[in-house]
Amino acid sequence: MSNHSGRPQVAGLPHWDRCAVMGVVNVTPDSFSDGGRWFDTTTAVKHGLDLVAQGADLIDVGGESTRPGATRVDEAEELRRVIPVVRGLAAEGVTISVDTMRASVAEQSLAAGAALVNDVSGGLSDPAMIGVVAAAGAPFVVMHWRGFLEGGNVRGVYEDVVTEVVDELRARVAAVLEGGIAADRVIVDPGLGFSKDADHDLALLARLDRLLDLGHPLLVAASRKRFLGRVLADPDGSLPPARERDAATAAVSALSAQAGAWAVRVHEVRATADAVRVVRAVEQARTPDGVSPESDASGAEGAR
Ligand code: PMM
């Protein structure tokens, strides 16, 4: 599941020589961080193309908000939101991931040109999901969410969040493999903010190595999440709004890329696209003894 350079790879998707950037297009009126802004098909497709122009490698299209307390959209409405956007972006040659918990939406999105299914329930919400993805031979993101593991949108209570999330993800990975999805097409995701508070999210980010030990490419989706608001909070405790968390998001992208993540999922692409390129450049400059092969600066313009 990694190439000769050690980069994680996913069968069935392009290979990137650095951490990939997944840009988010939420076709919803109520997503927690960019809800409503990209709600009609034309605007959503244009936004996806803009994100590609800014450096996104793939676009995650979702038609259902997962914000705490959000009510589920019905199937017909989710299809109505998602499929035309998938079709429009596929026609432009964009690599598309579909963010859905419904097998029917996954199936029709794959038929319309999506390359990857991103299910925040890890295949638990819809009993037909794993079979649909397996039959299509598509890659699948298995995200950790206790809300689904425990049959309700519970708050997560953990003694050791890293160990518990890793163990629970391992069990979900076993279930999707059992259901016929090929091992080299399974991506894991800690599900930051899903049944997790800020301390849980930070603890998981501190131990991405433990998630990588699962042996699957790792997706990190920290973009604009509440734990970043907590980190950036004013002394009086007030949190910056979601759209003012993009610089902090790019910092997490750099940390994730450095740790070996396969991809990061972000709303604002440009800063993250730069961040993952800087990480790659630094990696390329690294040699076994820690000295850059081009460290002789005598003929160079100077050290700045
Ligand atoms: N978070 C959201 C939506 N989809 N998918 C994956 N794989 N991982 C996540 O953490 C995740 C996701 C919620 O964020 P949004 O409403 O801002 O898109």
PDB file of N, CA and C in Angstrom, residues 33-129:
ATOM      1  N   SER A  33     -19.422  24.392   8.413  1.00  0.00           N
ATOM      2  CA  SER A  33     -18.392  25.390   8.154  1.00  0.00           C
ATOM      3  C   SER A  33     -18.578  26.182   6.863  1.00  0.00           C
ATOM      4  N   ASP A  34     -19.290  25.653   5.889  1.00  0.00           N
ATOM      5  CA  ASP A  34     -19.466  26.440   4.667  1.00  0.00           C
ATOM      6  C   ASP A  34     -20.879  26.272   4.128  1.00  0.00           C
ATOM      7  N   GLY A  35     -21.785  25.929   5.038  1.00  0.00           N
ATOM      8  CA  GLY A  35     -23.139  25.569   4.638  1.00  0.00           C
ATOM      9  C   GLY A  35     -23.811  26.609   3.771  1.00  0.00           C
ATOM     10  N   GLY A  36     -24.426  26.133   2.708  1.00  0.00           N
ATOM     11  CA  GLY A  36     -25.247  26.999   1.896  1.00  0.00           C
ATOM     12  C   GLY A  36     -24.511  27.761   0.833  1.00  0.00           C
ATOM     13  N   ARG A  37     -23.211  27.835   0.928  1.00  0.00           N
ATOM     14  CA  ARG A  37     -22.506  28.691  -0.031  1.00  0.00           C
ATOM     15  C   ARG A  37     -22.448  28.068  -1.424  1.00  0.00           C
ATOM     16  N   TRP A  38     -22.487  26.754  -1.501  1.00  0.00           N
ATOM     17  CA  TRP A  38     -22.292  26.099  -2.803  1.00  0.00           C
ATOM     18  C   TRP A  38     -23.512  25.258  -3.136  1.00  0.00           C
ATOM     19  N   PHE A  39     -24.687  25.767  -2.882  1.00  0.00           N
ATOM     20  CA  PHE A  39     -25.855  24.898  -2.864  1.00  0.00           C
ATOM     21  C   PHE A  39     -26.409  24.567  -4.240  1.00  0.00           C
ATOM     22  N   ASP A  40     -26.292  25.430  -5.244  1.00  0.00           N
ATOM     23  CA  ASP A  40     -26.854  25.001  -6.529  1.00  0.00           C
ATOM     24  C   ASP A  40     -25.766  24.355  -7.389  1.00  0.00           C
ATOM     25  N   THR A  41     -26.207  23.530  -8.347  1.00  0.00           N
ATOM     26  CA  THR A  41     -25.270  22.686  -9.092  1.00  0.00           C
ATOM     27  C   THR A  41     -24.186  23.497  -9.785  1.00  0.00           C
ATOM     28  N   THR A  42     -24.587  24.536 -10.494  1.00  0.00           N
ATOM     29  CA  THR A  42     -23.614  25.313 -11.272  1.00  0.00           C
ATOM     30  C   THR A  42     -22.558  25.924 -10.355  1.00  0.00           C
ATOM     31  N   THR A  43     -23.014  26.497  -9.259  1.00  0.00           N
ATOM     32  CA  THR A  43     -22.071  27.128  -8.324  1.00  0.00           C
ATOM     33  C   THR A  43     -21.168  26.070  -7.699  1.00  0.00           C
ATOM     34  N   ALA A  44     -21.745  24.920  -7.374  1.00  0.00           N
ATOM     35  CA  ALA A  44     -20.947  23.862  -6.740  1.00  0.00           C
ATOM     36  C   ALA A  44     -19.882  23.338  -7.702  1.00  0.00           C
ATOM     37  N   VAL A  45     -20.244  23.126  -8.960  1.00  0.00           N
ATOM     38  CA  VAL A  45     -19.260  22.635  -9.941  1.00  0.00           C
ATOM     39  C   VAL A  45     -18.156  23.678 -10.121  1.00  0.00           C
ATOM     40  N   LYS A  46     -18.559  24.931 -10.225  1.00  0.00           N
ATOM     41  CA  LYS A  46     -17.564  25.988 -10.409  1.00  0.00           C
ATOM     42  C   LYS A  46     -16.633  26.052  -9.197  1.00  0.00           C
ATOM     43  N   HIS A  47     -17.214  25.919  -8.018  1.00  0.00           N
ATOM     44  CA  HIS A  47     -16.370  25.948  -6.818  1.00  0.00           C
ATOM     45  C   HIS A  47     -15.375  24.790  -6.833  1.00  0.00           C
ATOM     46  N   GLY A  48     -15.845  23.597  -7.227  1.00  0.00           N
ATOM     47  CA  GLY A  48     -14.932  22.455  -7.305  1.00  0.00           C
ATOM     48  C   GLY A  48     -13.790  22.720  -8.271  1.00  0.00           C
ATOM     49  N   LEU A  49     -14.116  23.297  -9.416  1.00  0.00           N
ATOM     50  CA  LEU A  49     -13.066  23.591 -10.409  1.00  0.00           C
ATOM     51  C   LEU A  49     -12.107  24.658  -9.880  1.00  0.00           C
ATOM     52  N   ASP A  50     -12.640  25.627  -9.157  1.00  0.00           N
ATOM     53  CA  ASP A  50     -11.764  26.638  -8.544  1.00  0.00           C
ATOM     54  C   ASP A  50     -10.790  25.984  -7.561  1.00  0.00           C
ATOM     55  N   LEU A  51     -11.316  25.040  -6.783  1.00  0.00           N
ATOM     56  CA  LEU A  51     -10.442  24.367  -5.807  1.00  0.00           C
ATOM     57  C   LEU A  51      -9.346  23.575  -6.517  1.00  0.00           C
ATOM     58  N   VAL A  52      -9.702  22.945  -7.657  1.00  0.00           N
ATOM     59  CA  VAL A  52      -8.682  22.230  -8.436  1.00  0.00           C
ATOM     60  C   VAL A  52      -7.628  23.220  -8.938  1.00  0.00           C
ATOM     61  N   ALA A  53      -8.090  24.376  -9.420  1.00  0.00           N
ATOM     62  CA  ALA A  53      -7.142  25.387  -9.912  1.00  0.00           C
ATOM     63  C   ALA A  53      -6.219  25.863  -8.782  1.00  0.00           C
ATOM     64  N   GLN A  54      -6.728  25.816  -7.565  1.00  0.00           N
ATOM     65  CA  GLN A  54      -5.918  26.255  -6.416  1.00  0.00           C
ATOM     66  C   GLN A  54      -4.996  25.161  -5.897  1.00  0.00           C
ATOM     67  N   GLY A  55      -5.121  23.949  -6.468  1.00  0.00           N
ATOM     68  CA  GLY A  55      -4.183  22.893  -6.070  1.00  0.00           C
ATOM     69  C   GLY A  55      -4.812  21.655  -5.463  1.00  0.00           C
ATOM     70  N   ALA A  56      -6.147  21.552  -5.500  1.00  0.00           N
ATOM     71  CA  ALA A  56      -6.760  20.317  -4.985  1.00  0.00           C
ATOM     72  C   ALA A  56      -6.490  19.176  -5.966  1.00  0.00           C
ATOM     73  N   ASP A  57      -6.194  17.995  -5.406  1.00  0.00           N
ATOM     74  CA  ASP A  57      -5.959  16.814  -6.240  1.00  0.00           C
ATOM     75  C   ASP A  57      -7.243  16.038  -6.468  1.00  0.00           C
ATOM     76  N   LEU A  58      -8.144  16.111  -5.524  1.00  0.00           N
ATOM     77  CA  LEU A  58      -9.450  15.478  -5.673  1.00  0.00           C
ATOM     78  C   LEU A  58     -10.480  16.300  -4.911  1.00  0.00           C
ATOM     79  N   ILE A  59     -11.740  16.111  -5.290  1.00  0.00           N
ATOM     80  CA  ILE A  59     -12.822  16.903  -4.711  1.00  0.00           C
ATOM     81  C   ILE A  59     -13.819  15.961  -4.047  1.00  0.00           C
ATOM     82  N   ASP A  60     -14.148  16.288  -2.793  1.00  0.00           N
ATOM     83  CA  ASP A  60     -15.104  15.498  -2.013  1.00  0.00           C
ATOM     84  C   ASP A  60     -16.461  16.192  -2.093  1.00  0.00           C
ATOM     85  N   VAL A  61     -17.425  15.530  -2.720  1.00  0.00           N
ATOM     86  CA  VAL A  61     -18.753  16.123  -2.903  1.00  0.00           C
ATOM     87  C   VAL A  61     -19.720  15.478  -1.906  1.00  0.00           C
ATOM     88  N   GLY A  62     -20.379  16.319  -1.116  1.00  0.00           N
ATOM     89  CA  GLY A  62     -21.325  15.790  -0.130  1.00  0.00           C
ATOM     90  C   GLY A  62     -22.647  16.520  -0.187  1.00  0.00           C
ATOM     91  N   GLY A  63     -23.733  15.801   0.017  1.00  0.00           N
ATOM     92  CA  GLY A  63     -25.062  16.400  -0.036  1.00  0.00           C
ATOM     93  C   GLY A  63     -25.814  16.316   1.276  1.00  0.00           C
ATOM     94  N   GLU A  64     -25.109  15.880   2.324  1.00  0.00           N
ATOM     95  CA  GLU A  64     -25.792  15.748   3.614  1.00  0.00           C
ATOM     96  C   GLU A  64     -24.878  16.253   4.709  1.00  0.00           C
ATOM     97  N   SER A  65     -25.361  17.169   5.510  1.00  0.00           N
ATOM     98  CA  SER A  65     -24.558  17.693   6.615  1.00  0.00           C
ATOM     99  C   SER A  65     -24.458  16.665   7.734  1.00  0.00           C
ATOM    100  N   THR A  66     -23.279  16.619   8.362  1.00  0.00           N
ATOM    101  CA  THR A  66     -23.120  15.732   9.517  1.00  0.00           C
ATOM    102  C   THR A  66     -22.922  16.542  10.787  1.00  0.00           C
ATOM    103  N   ARG A  67     -23.267  17.821  10.729  1.00  0.00           N
ATOM    104  CA  ARG A  67     -23.086  18.644  11.924  1.00  0.00           C
ATOM    105  C   ARG A  67     -23.947  18.066  13.054  1.00  0.00           C
ATOM    106  N   PRO A  68     -23.472  18.248  14.303  1.00  0.00           N
ATOM    107  CA  PRO A  68     -24.247  17.690  15.418  1.00  0.00           C
ATOM    108  C   PRO A  68     -25.686  18.205  15.384  1.00  0.00           C
ATOM    109  N   GLY A  69     -26.626  17.289  15.486  1.00  0.00           N
ATOM    110  CA  GLY A  69     -28.030  17.681  15.522  1.00  0.00           C
ATOM    111  C   GLY A  69     -28.671  17.860  14.160  1.00  0.00           C
ATOM    112  N   ALA A  70     -27.893  17.749  13.070  1.00  0.00           N
ATOM    113  CA  ALA A  70     -28.484  17.915  11.735  1.00  0.00           C
ATOM    114  C   ALA A  70     -29.474  16.781  11.476  1.00  0.00           C
ATOM    115  N   THR A  71     -30.590  17.139  10.816  1.00  0.00           N
ATOM    116  CA  THR A  71     -31.524  16.072  10.466  1.00  0.00           C
ATOM    117  C   THR A  71     -31.104  15.495   9.119  1.00  0.00           C
ATOM    118  N   ARG A  72     -31.385  14.227   8.930  1.00  0.00           N
ATOM    119  CA  ARG A  72     -30.969  13.572   7.698  1.00  0.00           C
ATOM    120  C   ARG A  72     -31.796  14.071   6.526  1.00  0.00           C
ATOM    121  N   VAL A  73     -31.140  14.243   5.382  1.00  0.00           N
ATOM    122  CA  VAL A  73     -31.903  14.561   4.176  1.00  0.00           C
ATOM    123  C   VAL A  73     -32.425  13.251   3.613  1.00  0.00           C
ATOM    124  N   ASP A  74     -33.552  13.334   2.879  1.00  0.00           N
ATOM    125  CA  ASP A  74     -34.022  12.064   2.323  1.00  0.00           C
ATOM    126  C   ASP A  74     -33.206  11.709   1.088  1.00  0.00           C
ATOM    127  N   GLU A  75     -33.356  10.463   0.706  1.00  0.00           N
ATOM    128  CA  GLU A  75     -32.509   9.906  -0.348  1.00  0.00           C
ATOM    129  C   GLU A  75     -32.667  10.675  -1.661  1.00  0.00           C
ATOM    130  N   ALA A  76     -33.919  10.966  -2.022  1.00  0.00           N
ATOM    131  CA  ALA A  76     -34.153  11.646  -3.306  1.00  0.00           C
ATOM    132  C   ALA A  76     -33.474  13.010  -3.316  1.00  0.00           C
ATOM    133  N   GLU A  77     -33.545  13.715  -2.193  1.00  0.00           N
ATOM    134  CA  GLU A  77     -32.938  15.042  -2.115  1.00  0.00           C
ATOM    135  C   GLU A  77     -31.402  14.935  -2.166  1.00  0.00           C
ATOM    136  N   GLU A  78     -30.856  13.953  -1.476  1.00  0.00           N
ATOM    137  CA  GLU A  78     -29.395  13.791  -1.510  1.00  0.00           C
ATOM    138  C   GLU A  78     -28.938  13.486  -2.939  1.00  0.00           C
ATOM    139  N   LEU A  79     -29.660  12.607  -3.619  1.00  0.00           N
ATOM    140  CA  LEU A  79     -29.302  12.298  -5.017  1.00  0.00           C
ATOM    141  C   LEU A  79     -29.410  13.548  -5.887  1.00  0.00           C
ATOM    142  N   ARG A  80     -30.473  14.321  -5.653  1.00  0.00           N
ATOM    143  CA  ARG A  80     -30.688  15.520  -6.459  1.00  0.00           C
ATOM    144  C   ARG A  80     -29.540  16.524  -6.276  1.00  0.00           C
ATOM    145  N   ARG A  81     -29.027  16.600  -5.070  1.00  0.00           N
ATOM    146  CA  ARG A  81     -27.922  17.530  -4.806  1.00  0.00           C
ATOM    147  C   ARG A  81     -26.601  17.032  -5.394  1.00  0.00           C
ATOM    148  N   VAL A  82     -26.335  15.744  -5.190  1.00  0.00           N
ATOM    149  CA  VAL A  82     -24.978  15.235  -5.413  1.00  0.00           C
ATOM    150  C   VAL A  82     -24.705  14.837  -6.862  1.00  0.00           C
ATOM    151  N   ILE A  83     -25.638  14.107  -7.466  1.00  0.00           N
ATOM    152  CA  ILE A  83     -25.318  13.469  -8.757  1.00  0.00           C
ATOM    153  C   ILE A  83     -24.966  14.495  -9.848  1.00  0.00           C
ATOM    154  N   PRO A  84     -25.723  15.585 -10.007  1.00  0.00           N
ATOM    155  CA  PRO A  84     -25.336  16.534 -11.066  1.00  0.00           C
ATOM    156  C   PRO A  84     -23.961  17.162 -10.827  1.00  0.00           C
ATOM    157  N   VAL A  85     -23.605  17.347  -9.569  1.00  0.00           N
ATOM    158  CA  VAL A  85     -22.292  17.941  -9.276  1.00  0.00           C
ATOM    159  C   VAL A  85     -21.186  16.933  -9.600  1.00  0.00           C
ATOM    160  N   VAL A  86     -21.409  15.670  -9.235  1.00  0.00           N
ATOM    161  CA  VAL A  86     -20.429  14.625  -9.577  1.00  0.00           C
ATOM    162  C   VAL A  86     -20.283  14.562 -11.093  1.00  0.00           C
ATOM    163  N   ARG A  87     -21.419  14.554 -11.773  1.00  0.00           N
ATOM    164  CA  ARG A  87     -21.374  14.445 -13.238  1.00  0.00           C
ATOM    165  C   ARG A  87     -20.627  15.644 -13.851  1.00  0.00           C
ATOM    166  N   GLY A  88     -20.935  16.827 -13.351  1.00  0.00           N
ATOM    167  CA  GLY A  88     -20.319  18.044 -13.892  1.00  0.00           C
ATOM    168  C   GLY A  88     -18.811  18.078 -13.673  1.00  0.00           C
ATOM    169  N   LEU A  89     -18.377  17.648 -12.487  1.00  0.00           N
ATOM    170  CA  LEU A  89     -16.933  17.648 -12.214  1.00  0.00           C
ATOM    171  C   LEU A  89     -16.239  16.512 -12.955  1.00  0.00           C
ATOM    172  N   ALA A  90     -16.910  15.364 -13.062  1.00  0.00           N
ATOM    173  CA  ALA A  90     -16.312  14.230 -13.790  1.00  0.00           C
ATOM    174  C   ALA A  90     -16.100  14.604 -15.250  1.00  0.00           C
ATOM    175  N   ALA A  91     -17.041  15.365 -15.805  1.00  0.00           N
ATOM    176  CA  ALA A  91     -16.917  15.772 -17.213  1.00  0.00           C
ATOM    177  C   ALA A  91     -15.682  16.640 -17.427  1.00  0.00           C
ATOM    178  N   GLU A  92     -15.224  17.274 -16.361  1.00  0.00           N
ATOM    179  CA  GLU A  92     -14.020  18.116 -16.453  1.00  0.00           C
ATOM    180  C   GLU A  92     -12.762  17.346 -16.065  1.00  0.00           C
ATOM    181  N   GLY A  93     -12.909  16.042 -15.842  1.00  0.00           N
ATOM    182  CA  GLY A  93     -11.734  15.215 -15.552  1.00  0.00           C
ATOM    183  C   GLY A  93     -11.257  15.274 -14.114  1.00  0.00           C
ATOM    184  N   VAL A  94     -12.117  15.745 -13.208  1.00  0.00           N
ATOM    185  CA  VAL A  94     -11.716  15.865 -11.801  1.00  0.00           C
ATOM    186  C   VAL A  94     -11.852  14.502 -11.106  1.00  0.00           C
ATOM    187  N   THR A  95     -10.898  14.171 -10.252  1.00  0.00           N
ATOM    188  CA  THR A  95     -11.014  12.968  -9.415  1.00  0.00           C
ATOM    189  C   THR A  95     -11.963  13.294  -8.263  1.00  0.00           C
ATOM    190  N   ILE A  96     -13.027  12.499  -8.159  1.00  0.00           N
ATOM    191  CA  ILE A  96     -14.105  12.851  -7.225  1.00  0.00           C
ATOM    192  C   ILE A  96     -14.292  11.775  -6.173  1.00  0.00           C
ATOM    193  N   SER A  97     -14.469  12.257  -4.959  1.00  0.00           N
ATOM    194  CA  SER A  97     -14.872  11.391  -3.869  1.00  0.00           C
ATOM    195  C   SER A  97     -16.296  11.795  -3.492  1.00  0.00           C
ATOM    196  N   VAL A  98     -17.140  10.829  -3.150  1.00  0.00           N
ATOM    197  CA  VAL A  98     -18.491  11.182  -2.739  1.00  0.00           C
ATOM    198  C   VAL A  98     -18.627  10.911  -1.245  1.00  0.00           C
ATOM    199  N   ASP A  99     -19.066  11.940  -0.525  1.00  0.00           N
ATOM    200  CA  ASP A  99     -19.204  11.873   0.926  1.00  0.00           C
ATOM    201  C   ASP A  99     -20.659  11.520   1.218  1.00  0.00           C
ATOM    202  N   THR A 100     -20.904  10.240   1.474  1.00  0.00           N
ATOM    203  CA  THR A 100     -22.292   9.808   1.683  1.00  0.00           C
ATOM    204  C   THR A 100     -22.338   8.604   2.607  1.00  0.00           C
ATOM    205  N   MET A 101     -23.465   8.471   3.302  1.00  0.00           N
ATOM    206  CA  MET A 101     -23.694   7.282   4.119  1.00  0.00           C
ATOM    207  C   MET A 101     -24.720   6.366   3.448  1.00  0.00           C
ATOM    208  N   ARG A 102     -25.131   6.690   2.225  1.00  0.00           N
ATOM    209  CA  ARG A 102     -26.165   5.889   1.541  1.00  0.00           C
ATOM    210  C   ARG A 102     -25.571   5.113   0.370  1.00  0.00           C
ATOM    211  N   ALA A 103     -25.867   3.813   0.328  1.00  0.00           N
ATOM    212  CA  ALA A 103     -25.367   2.962  -0.752  1.00  0.00           C
ATOM    213  C   ALA A 103     -25.881   3.437  -2.106  1.00  0.00           C
ATOM    214  N   SER A 104     -27.136   3.871  -2.158  1.00  0.00           N
ATOM    215  CA  SER A 104     -27.694   4.288  -3.459  1.00  0.00           C
ATOM    216  C   SER A 104     -26.955   5.518  -3.993  1.00  0.00           C
ATOM    217  N   VAL A 105     -26.629   6.440  -3.111  1.00  0.00           N
ATOM    218  CA  VAL A 105     -25.906   7.650  -3.538  1.00  0.00           C
ATOM    219  C   VAL A 105     -24.491   7.265  -3.964  1.00  0.00           C
ATOM    220  N   ALA A 106     -23.870   6.363  -3.214  1.00  0.00           N
ATOM    221  CA  ALA A 106     -22.530   5.895  -3.593  1.00  0.00           C
ATOM    222  C   ALA A 106     -22.583   5.230  -4.967  1.00  0.00           C
ATOM    223  N   GLU A 107     -23.543   4.346  -5.146  1.00  0.00           N
ATOM    224  CA  GLU A 107     -23.626   3.583  -6.400  1.00  0.00           C
ATOM    225  C   GLU A 107     -23.837   4.513  -7.596  1.00  0.00           C
ATOM    226  N   GLN A 108     -24.783   5.426  -7.452  1.00  0.00           N
ATOM    227  CA  GLN A 108     -25.069   6.325  -8.583  1.00  0.00           C
ATOM    228  C   GLN A 108     -23.931   7.325  -8.807  1.00  0.00           C
ATOM    229  N   SER A 109     -23.261   7.705  -7.754  1.00  0.00           N
ATOM    230  CA  SER A 109     -22.114   8.612  -7.915  1.00  0.00           C
ATOM    231  C   SER A 109     -20.975   7.911  -8.643  1.00  0.00           C
ATOM    232  N   LEU A 110     -20.727   6.659  -8.277  1.00  0.00           N
ATOM    233  CA  LEU A 110     -19.669   5.908  -8.961  1.00  0.00           C
ATOM    234  C   LEU A 110     -20.015   5.761 -10.437  1.00  0.00           C
ATOM    235  N   ALA A 111     -21.309   5.503 -10.724  1.00  0.00           N
ATOM    236  CA  ALA A 111     -21.735   5.380 -12.126  1.00  0.00           C
ATOM    237  C   ALA A 111     -21.590   6.715 -12.855  1.00  0.00           C
ATOM    238  N   ALA A 112     -21.723   7.819 -12.115  1.00  0.00           N
ATOM    239  CA  ALA A 112     -21.635   9.155 -12.732  1.00  0.00           C
ATOM    240  C   ALA A 112     -20.197   9.660 -12.822  1.00  0.00           C
ATOM    241  N   GLY A 113     -19.241   8.862 -12.325  1.00  0.00           N
ATOM    242  CA  GLY A 113     -17.842   9.247 -12.508  1.00  0.00           C
ATOM    243  C   GLY A 113     -17.037   9.451 -11.238  1.00  0.00           C
ATOM    244  N   ALA A 114     -17.638   9.246 -10.063  1.00  0.00           N
ATOM    245  CA  ALA A 114     -16.842   9.361  -8.832  1.00  0.00           C
ATOM    246  C   ALA A 114     -15.848   8.204  -8.753  1.00  0.00           C
ATOM    247  N   ALA A 115     -14.716   8.449  -8.090  1.00  0.00           N
ATOM    248  CA  ALA A 115     -13.655   7.441  -8.027  1.00  0.00           C
ATOM    249  C   ALA A 115     -13.571   6.773  -6.661  1.00  0.00           C
ATOM    250  N   LEU A 116     -14.189   7.382  -5.662  1.00  0.00           N
ATOM    251  CA  LEU A 116     -13.920   6.993  -4.272  1.00  0.00           C
ATOM    252  C   LEU A 116     -15.161   7.278  -3.433  1.00  0.00           C
ATOM    253  N   VAL A 117     -15.430   6.421  -2.444  1.00  0.00           N
ATOM    254  CA  VAL A 117     -16.568   6.648  -1.547  1.00  0.00           C
ATOM    255  C   VAL A 117     -16.037   6.966  -0.144  1.00  0.00           C
ATOM    256  N   ASN A 118     -16.550   8.048   0.406  1.00  0.00           N
ATOM    257  CA  ASN A 118     -16.146   8.525   1.730  1.00  0.00           C
ATOM    258  C   ASN A 118     -17.370   8.444   2.643  1.00  0.00           C
ATOM    259  N   ASP A 119     -17.375   7.471   3.543  1.00  0.00           N
ATOM    260  CA  ASP A 119     -18.555   7.212   4.376  1.00  0.00           C
ATOM    261  C   ASP A 119     -18.206   7.509   5.832  1.00  0.00           C
ATOM    262  N   VAL A 120     -18.755   8.589   6.370  1.00  0.00           N
ATOM    263  CA  VAL A 120     -18.405   8.963   7.747  1.00  0.00           C
ATOM    264  C   VAL A 120     -18.905   7.955   8.780  1.00  0.00           C
ATOM    265  N   SER A 121     -19.787   7.059   8.370  1.00  0.00           N
ATOM    266  CA  SER A 121     -20.238   6.017   9.309  1.00  0.00           C
ATOM    267  C   SER A 121     -19.381   4.759   9.197  1.00  0.00           C
ATOM    268  N   GLY A 122     -18.378   4.773   8.328  1.00  0.00           N
ATOM    269  CA  GLY A 122     -17.512   3.604   8.190  1.00  0.00           C
ATOM    270  C   GLY A 122     -18.263   2.377   7.706  1.00  0.00           C
ATOM    271  N   GLY A 123     -19.317   2.598   6.937  1.00  0.00           N
ATOM    272  CA  GLY A 123     -20.082   1.478   6.394  1.00  0.00           C
ATOM    273  C   GLY A 123     -21.174   0.966   7.318  1.00  0.00           C
ATOM    274  N   LEU A 124     -21.413   1.668   8.427  1.00  0.00           N
ATOM    275  CA  LEU A 124     -22.388   1.187   9.410  1.00  0.00           C
ATOM    276  C   LEU A 124     -23.795   1.702   9.168  1.00  0.00           C
ATOM    277  N   SER A 125     -23.916   2.830   8.490  1.00  0.00           N
ATOM    278  CA  SER A 125     -25.232   3.453   8.376  1.00  0.00           C
ATOM    279  C   SER A 125     -26.154   2.670   7.452  1.00  0.00           C
ATOM    280  N   ASP A 126     -25.610   2.205   6.336  1.00  0.00           N
ATOM    281  CA  ASP A 126     -26.438   1.540   5.328  1.00  0.00           C
ATOM    282  C   ASP A 126     -25.868   0.143   5.096  1.00  0.00           C
ATOM    283  N   PRO A 127     -26.644  -0.887   5.422  1.00  0.00           N
ATOM    284  CA  PRO A 127     -26.108  -2.252   5.312  1.00  0.00           C
ATOM    285  C   PRO A 127     -25.708  -2.641   3.887  1.00  0.00           C
ATOM    286  N   ALA A 128     -26.196  -1.882   2.898  1.00  0.00           N
ATOM    287  CA  ALA A 128     -25.839  -2.216   1.508  1.00  0.00           C
ATOM    288  C   ALA A 128     -24.551  -1.543   1.051  1.00  0.00           C
ATOM    289  N   MET A 129     -24.015  -0.626   1.870  1.00  0.00           N
ATOM    290  CA  MET A 129     -22.897   0.196   1.406  1.00  0.00           C
ATOM    291  C   MET A 129     -21.670  -0.624   1.013  1.00  0.00           C
TER     292      MET A 129
END
